Short mmCIF file of C-alpha atoms and ligand atoms in Angstrom, two decimals:
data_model
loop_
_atom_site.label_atom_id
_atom_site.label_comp_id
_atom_site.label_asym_id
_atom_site.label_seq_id
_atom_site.Cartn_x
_atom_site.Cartn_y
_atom_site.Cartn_z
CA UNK K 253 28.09 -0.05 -19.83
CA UNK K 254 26.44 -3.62 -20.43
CA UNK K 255 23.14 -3.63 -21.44
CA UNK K 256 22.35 -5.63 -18.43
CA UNK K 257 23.75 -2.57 -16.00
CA UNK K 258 21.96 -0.11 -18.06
CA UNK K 259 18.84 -2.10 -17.39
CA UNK K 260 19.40 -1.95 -13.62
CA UNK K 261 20.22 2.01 -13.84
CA UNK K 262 17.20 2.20 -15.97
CA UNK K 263 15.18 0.69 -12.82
CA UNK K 264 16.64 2.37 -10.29
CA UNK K 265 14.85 5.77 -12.06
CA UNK K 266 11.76 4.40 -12.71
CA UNK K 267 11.77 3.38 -8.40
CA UNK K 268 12.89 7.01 -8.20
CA UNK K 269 10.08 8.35 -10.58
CA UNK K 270 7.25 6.03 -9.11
CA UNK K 271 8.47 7.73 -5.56
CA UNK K 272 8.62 11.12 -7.02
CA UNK K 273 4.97 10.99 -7.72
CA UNK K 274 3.85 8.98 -4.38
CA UNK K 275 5.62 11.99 -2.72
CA UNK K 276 3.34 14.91 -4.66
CA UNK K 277 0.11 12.48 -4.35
CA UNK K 278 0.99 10.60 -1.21
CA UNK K 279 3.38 12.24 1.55
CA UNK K 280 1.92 10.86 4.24
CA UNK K 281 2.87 6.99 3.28
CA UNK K 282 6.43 6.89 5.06
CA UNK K 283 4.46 7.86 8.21
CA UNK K 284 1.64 5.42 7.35
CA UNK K 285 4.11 2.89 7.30
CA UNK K 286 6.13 3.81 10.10
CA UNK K 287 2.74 3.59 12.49
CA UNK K 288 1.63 -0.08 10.75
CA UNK K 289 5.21 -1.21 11.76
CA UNK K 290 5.75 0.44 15.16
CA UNK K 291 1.84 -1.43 15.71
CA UNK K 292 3.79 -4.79 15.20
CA UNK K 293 4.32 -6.56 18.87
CA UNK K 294 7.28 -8.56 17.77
CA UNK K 295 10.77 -8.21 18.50
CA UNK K 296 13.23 -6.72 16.02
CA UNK K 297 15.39 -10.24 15.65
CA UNK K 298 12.51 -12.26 15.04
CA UNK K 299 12.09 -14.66 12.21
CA UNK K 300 8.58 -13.57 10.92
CA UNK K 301 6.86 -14.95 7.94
CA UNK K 302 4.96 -12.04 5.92
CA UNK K 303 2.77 -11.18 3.07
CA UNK K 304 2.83 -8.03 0.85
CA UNK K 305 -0.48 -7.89 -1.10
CA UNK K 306 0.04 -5.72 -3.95
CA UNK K 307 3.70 -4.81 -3.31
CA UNK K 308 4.43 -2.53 -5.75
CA UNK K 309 7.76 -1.01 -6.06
CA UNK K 310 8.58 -2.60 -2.96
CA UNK K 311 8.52 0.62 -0.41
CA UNK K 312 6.33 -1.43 2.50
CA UNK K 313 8.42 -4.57 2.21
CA UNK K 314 11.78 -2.59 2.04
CA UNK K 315 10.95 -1.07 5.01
CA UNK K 316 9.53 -4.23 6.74
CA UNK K 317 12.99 -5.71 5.99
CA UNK K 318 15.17 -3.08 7.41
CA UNK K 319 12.63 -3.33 10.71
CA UNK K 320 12.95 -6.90 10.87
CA UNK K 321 15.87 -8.45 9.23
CA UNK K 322 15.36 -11.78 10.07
CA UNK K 323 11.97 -12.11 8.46
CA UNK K 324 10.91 -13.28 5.07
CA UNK K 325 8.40 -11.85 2.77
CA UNK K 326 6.18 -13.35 0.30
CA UNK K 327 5.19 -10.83 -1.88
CA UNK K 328 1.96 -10.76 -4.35
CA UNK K 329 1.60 -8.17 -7.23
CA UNK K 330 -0.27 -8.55 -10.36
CA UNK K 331 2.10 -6.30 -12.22
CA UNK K 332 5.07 -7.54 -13.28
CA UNK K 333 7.06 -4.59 -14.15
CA UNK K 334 6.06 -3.27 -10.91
CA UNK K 335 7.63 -6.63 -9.46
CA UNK K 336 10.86 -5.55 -11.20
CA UNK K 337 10.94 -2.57 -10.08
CA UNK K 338 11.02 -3.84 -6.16
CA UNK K 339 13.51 -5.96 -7.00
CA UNK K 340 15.71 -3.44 -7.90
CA UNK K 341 14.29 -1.39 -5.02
CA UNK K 342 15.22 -4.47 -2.52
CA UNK K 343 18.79 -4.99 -3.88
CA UNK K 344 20.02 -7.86 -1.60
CA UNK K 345 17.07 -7.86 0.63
CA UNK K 346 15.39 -9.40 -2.24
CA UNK K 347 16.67 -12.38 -1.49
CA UNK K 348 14.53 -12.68 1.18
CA UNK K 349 11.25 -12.19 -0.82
CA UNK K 350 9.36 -14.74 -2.57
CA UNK K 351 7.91 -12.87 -5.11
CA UNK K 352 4.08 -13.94 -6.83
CA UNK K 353 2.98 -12.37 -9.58
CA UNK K 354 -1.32 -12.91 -10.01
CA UNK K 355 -4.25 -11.47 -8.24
CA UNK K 356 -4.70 -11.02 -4.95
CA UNK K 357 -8.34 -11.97 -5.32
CA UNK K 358 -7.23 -15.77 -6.21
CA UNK K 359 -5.10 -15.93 -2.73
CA UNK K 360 -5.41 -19.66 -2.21
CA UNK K 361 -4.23 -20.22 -5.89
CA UNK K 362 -1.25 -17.86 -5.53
CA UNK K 363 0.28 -18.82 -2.33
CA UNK K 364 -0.15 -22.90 -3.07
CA UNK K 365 2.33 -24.62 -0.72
CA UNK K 366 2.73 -21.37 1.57
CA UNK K 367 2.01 -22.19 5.32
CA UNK K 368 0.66 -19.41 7.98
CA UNK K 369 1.85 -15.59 8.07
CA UNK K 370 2.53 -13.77 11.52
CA UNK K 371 2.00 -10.84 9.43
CA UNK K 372 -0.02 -9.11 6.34
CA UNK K 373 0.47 -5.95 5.31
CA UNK K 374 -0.80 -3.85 2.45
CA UNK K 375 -0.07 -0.54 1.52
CA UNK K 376 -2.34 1.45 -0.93
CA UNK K 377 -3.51 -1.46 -2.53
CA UNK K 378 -6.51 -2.67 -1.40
CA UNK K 379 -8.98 0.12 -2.64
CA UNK K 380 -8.68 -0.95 -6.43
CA UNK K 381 -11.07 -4.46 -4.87
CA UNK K 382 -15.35 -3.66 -4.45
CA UNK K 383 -16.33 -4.09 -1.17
CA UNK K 384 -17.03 -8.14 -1.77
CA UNK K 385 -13.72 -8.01 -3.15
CA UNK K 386 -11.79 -6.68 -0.20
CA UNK K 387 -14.16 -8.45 1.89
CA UNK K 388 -13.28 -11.81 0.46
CA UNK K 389 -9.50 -11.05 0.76
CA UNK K 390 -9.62 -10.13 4.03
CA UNK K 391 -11.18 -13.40 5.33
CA UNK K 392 -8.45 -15.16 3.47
CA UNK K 393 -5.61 -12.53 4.82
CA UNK K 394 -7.33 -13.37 8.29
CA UNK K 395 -7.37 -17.10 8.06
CA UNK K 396 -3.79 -17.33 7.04
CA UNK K 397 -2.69 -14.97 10.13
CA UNK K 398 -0.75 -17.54 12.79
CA UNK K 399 -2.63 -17.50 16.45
CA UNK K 400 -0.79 -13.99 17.07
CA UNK K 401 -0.59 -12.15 13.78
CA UNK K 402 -1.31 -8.90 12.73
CA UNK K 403 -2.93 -7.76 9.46
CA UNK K 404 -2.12 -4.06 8.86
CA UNK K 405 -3.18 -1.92 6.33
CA UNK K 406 -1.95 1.61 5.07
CA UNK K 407 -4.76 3.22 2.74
CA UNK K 408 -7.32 5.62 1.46
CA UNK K 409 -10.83 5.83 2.50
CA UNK K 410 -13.94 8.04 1.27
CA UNK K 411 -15.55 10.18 4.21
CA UNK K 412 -19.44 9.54 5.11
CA UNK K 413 -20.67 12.84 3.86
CA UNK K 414 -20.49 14.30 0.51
CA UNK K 415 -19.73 17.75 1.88
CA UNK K 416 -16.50 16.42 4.02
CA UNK K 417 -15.42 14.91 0.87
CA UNK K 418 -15.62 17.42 -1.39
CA UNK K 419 -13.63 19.77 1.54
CA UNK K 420 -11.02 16.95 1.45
CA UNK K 421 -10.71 16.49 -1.65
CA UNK K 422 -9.69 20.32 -2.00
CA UNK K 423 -7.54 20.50 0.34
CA UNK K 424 -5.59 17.36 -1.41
CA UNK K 425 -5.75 18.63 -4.70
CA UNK K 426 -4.00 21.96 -3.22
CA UNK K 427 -1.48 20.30 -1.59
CA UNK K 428 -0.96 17.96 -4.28
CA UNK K 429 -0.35 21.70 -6.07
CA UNK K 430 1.92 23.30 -3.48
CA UNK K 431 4.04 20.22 -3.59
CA UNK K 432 4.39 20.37 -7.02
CA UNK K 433 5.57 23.85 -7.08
CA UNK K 434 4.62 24.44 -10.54
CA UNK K 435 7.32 22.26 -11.65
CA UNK K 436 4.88 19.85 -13.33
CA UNK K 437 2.69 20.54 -15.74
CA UNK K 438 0.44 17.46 -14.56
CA UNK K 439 -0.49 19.74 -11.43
CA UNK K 440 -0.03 23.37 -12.64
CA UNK K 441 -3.49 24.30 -11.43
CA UNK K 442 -6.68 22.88 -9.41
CA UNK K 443 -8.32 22.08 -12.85
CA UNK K 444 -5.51 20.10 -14.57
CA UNK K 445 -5.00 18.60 -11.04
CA UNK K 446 -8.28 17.14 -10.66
CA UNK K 447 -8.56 15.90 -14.42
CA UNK K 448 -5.28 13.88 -14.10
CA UNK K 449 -6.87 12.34 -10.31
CA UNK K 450 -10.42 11.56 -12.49
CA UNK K 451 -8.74 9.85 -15.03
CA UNK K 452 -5.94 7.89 -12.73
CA UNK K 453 -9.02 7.08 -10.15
CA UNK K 454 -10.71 5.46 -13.49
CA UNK K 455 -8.21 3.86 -14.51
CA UNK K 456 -7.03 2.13 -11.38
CA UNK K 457 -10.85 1.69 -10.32
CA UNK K 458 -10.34 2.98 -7.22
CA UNK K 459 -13.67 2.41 -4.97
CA UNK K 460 -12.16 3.58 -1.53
CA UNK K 461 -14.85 2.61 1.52
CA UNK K 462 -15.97 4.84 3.98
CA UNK K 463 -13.99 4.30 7.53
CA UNK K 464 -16.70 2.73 9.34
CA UNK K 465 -17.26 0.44 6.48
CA UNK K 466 -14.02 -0.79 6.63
CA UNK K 467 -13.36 -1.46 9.86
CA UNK K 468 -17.02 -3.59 10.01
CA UNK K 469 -14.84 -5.51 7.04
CA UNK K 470 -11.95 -6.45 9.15
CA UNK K 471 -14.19 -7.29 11.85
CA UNK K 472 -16.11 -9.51 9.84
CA UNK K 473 -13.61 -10.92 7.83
CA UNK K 474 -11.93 -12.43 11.75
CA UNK K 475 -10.00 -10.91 13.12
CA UNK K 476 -9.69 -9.02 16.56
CA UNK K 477 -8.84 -6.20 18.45
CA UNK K 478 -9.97 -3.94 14.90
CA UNK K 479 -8.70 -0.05 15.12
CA UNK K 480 -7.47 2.95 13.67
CA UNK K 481 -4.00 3.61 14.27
CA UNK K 482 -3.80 7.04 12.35
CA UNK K 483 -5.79 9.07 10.11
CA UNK K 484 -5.62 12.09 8.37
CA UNK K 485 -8.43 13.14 5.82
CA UNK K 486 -8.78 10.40 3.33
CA UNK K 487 -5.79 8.32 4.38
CA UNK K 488 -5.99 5.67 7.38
CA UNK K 489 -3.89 2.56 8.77
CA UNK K 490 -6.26 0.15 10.18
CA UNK K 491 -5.56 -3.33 11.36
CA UNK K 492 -6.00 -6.08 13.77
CA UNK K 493 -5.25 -9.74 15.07
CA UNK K 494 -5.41 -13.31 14.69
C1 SAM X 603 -0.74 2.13 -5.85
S1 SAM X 603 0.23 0.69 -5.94
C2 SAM X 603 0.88 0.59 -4.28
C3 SAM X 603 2.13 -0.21 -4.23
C4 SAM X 603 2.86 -0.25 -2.89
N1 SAM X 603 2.17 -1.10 -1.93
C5 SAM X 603 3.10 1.12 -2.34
O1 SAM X 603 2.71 1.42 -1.21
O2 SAM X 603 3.71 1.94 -3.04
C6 SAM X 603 -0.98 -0.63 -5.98
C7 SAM X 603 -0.35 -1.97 -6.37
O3 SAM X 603 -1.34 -3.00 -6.18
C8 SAM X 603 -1.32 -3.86 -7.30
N2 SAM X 603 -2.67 -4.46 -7.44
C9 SAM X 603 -3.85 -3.79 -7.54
N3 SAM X 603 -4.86 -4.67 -7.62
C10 SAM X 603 -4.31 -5.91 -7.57
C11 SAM X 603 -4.84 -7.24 -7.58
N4 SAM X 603 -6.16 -7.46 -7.67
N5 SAM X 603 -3.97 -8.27 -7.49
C12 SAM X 603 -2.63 -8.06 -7.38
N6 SAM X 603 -2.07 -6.84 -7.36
C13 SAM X 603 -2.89 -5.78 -7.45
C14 SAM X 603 -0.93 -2.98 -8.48
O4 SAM X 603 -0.35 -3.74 -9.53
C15 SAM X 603 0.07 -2.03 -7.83
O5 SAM X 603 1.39 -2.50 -7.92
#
């Protein structure tokens, strides 16, 4: 085996790895993606022009691609090995991605020379930014939309009161443990469980917004027709239009 092909194999299981874990923490994102693509007015054949902020390991934009084939993707992450990683996730589709690497808080920067985008789409992504953060992004993501264009995004959100968090946040740290099935010692109890969330939450800075406050956002940032599409606990898609 070349060291090149072992390279590739070596990707393939981290993609597999990275998914392993969005499965125990994050089940629900197949079906949050499903529901921000099924939201998508356009027809199957059509020749879109997207954006990925914060693309990861590729799972939104895969699945974007396999929706509508035609389309091309221009796809921002400020992690480059995360970049390879949804390369080797895309295979051939990747040939229809125009990968950035950079923050998505320096949009205008990043996408020099890119025109208008029927569609943005983030998955998970968005609730590493402070509210002026997201809020900032979001008027950009809005004023790049084409008259038409969606912006959809897939990801968490903190509840209103304390008391409805702390319930959530139970019953996802025992789910987090049934899926785990003792397998992993990351998750053998609710004690390890929440110490490994406290310390990934403060690493990634994660500063989730309530529901309400996020949806004022989008509304504020331009665009239309704001909703929930789905929601369960501390997960939501939300979007709207050009
Ligand atoms: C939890 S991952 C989600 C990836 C993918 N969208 C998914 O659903 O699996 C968050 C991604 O956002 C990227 N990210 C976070 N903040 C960013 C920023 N300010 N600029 C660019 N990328 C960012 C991270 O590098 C990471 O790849």
């Amino acid at each position: 085996m070349s060291r090149k092909s072992i390279g590739a194999y070596d990707l393939r299981e981290r993609v597999a790895a990275y998914d392993a874990d969005m499965e125990l923490m994050h089940p629900n994102r197949p079906k949050m993606v499903q529901i921000a693509l099924e939201v998508l007015p356009f027809d199957r054949d059509a020749a879109l022009s997207a954006l990925d902020l914060g693309v990861g390991t590729g799972y939104f934009t895969t699945r974007f691609l396999e929706t509508f084939p035609q389309s091309k993707v221009c796809a921002v992450d400020g992690a480059e090995g995360m970049v390879e990683l949804a390369r080797a996730r895309l295979g051939k589709r990747a040939a229809s991605v125009d990968f950035r690497i950079g923050d998505f808080r320096e949009l205008p920067k990043l996408l020099a020379g890119a025109e208008g985008f029927d569609v943005i789409y983030s998955s998970y992504a968005l609730h590493h930014l402070t509210h002026e953060e997201k809020r900032a992004v979001a008027a950009e993501a809005a004023a790049l939309l084409r008259p038409g264009g969606w912006f959809m995004n897939a990801d968490i959100v903190a509840a209103e009161a304390p008391a409805v968090e702390r319930r959530i946040q139970d019953i996802r740290v025992h789910g987090i443990i049934e899926r785990a099935r003792g397998l992993d010692p990351r998750f053998a109890d609710h004690a390890a469980t929440r110490r490994f969330l406290d310390e990934m939450e403060a690493n990634e800075g994660d500063q989730p917004l309530t529901l309400q406050e996020d949806l004022t956002l989008l509304r504020n940032a331009g665009l239309r027709d704001v909703a929930v599409f789905w929601l369960e606990y501390r997960e939501a898609v939300t979007g709207g239009r050009a």
